[in-house]
Phi, psi and omega in degrees: 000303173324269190348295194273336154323289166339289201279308189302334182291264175342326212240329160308303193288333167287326169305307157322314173300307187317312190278293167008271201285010155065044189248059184306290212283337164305306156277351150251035180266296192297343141296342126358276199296340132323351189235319164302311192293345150297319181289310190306305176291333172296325174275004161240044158322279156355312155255033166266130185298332183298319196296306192273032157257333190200141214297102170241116162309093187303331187285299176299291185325261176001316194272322180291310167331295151329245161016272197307300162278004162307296171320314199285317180292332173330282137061238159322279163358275177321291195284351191278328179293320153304338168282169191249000000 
């Protein structure tokens, strides 16, 4: 969980910079890559140690995770239908 918190924080604020600076299709790579390091971690949840260290609902985390990429891909979508 630390682990994909880390990167996804990192891997937003780089998309942001990207679009800023009107580097679109650069910044929806990295948002891409935000919703892999999401797939990815949901599907080795399971052995992550912090959840069996401290009392996390794994079902609600999971829906909330979902939920987030669910947004980015939206997102994605949106701005890709959109873009010139």
């Amino acid at each position: 969980m630390v682990n994909l918190i880390g990167k996804v924080i990192e891997e937003l604020r780089s998309s942001i910079e990207l679009f800023e600076a009107f580097r679109h299709e650069e910044g929806l790579m990295q948002l891409s890559s935000v919703v892999l390091e999401i797939d990815h971690y949901l599907k080795q949840s399971d052995d992550d140690l912090l959840l069996k260290l401290v009392p996390i609902d794994r079902a609600s985390l999971g829906k909330r995770l979902k939920a987030v990429k669910g947004e980015l891909v939206s997102v994605i979508e949106n701005f890709s239908s959109t873009a010139p």
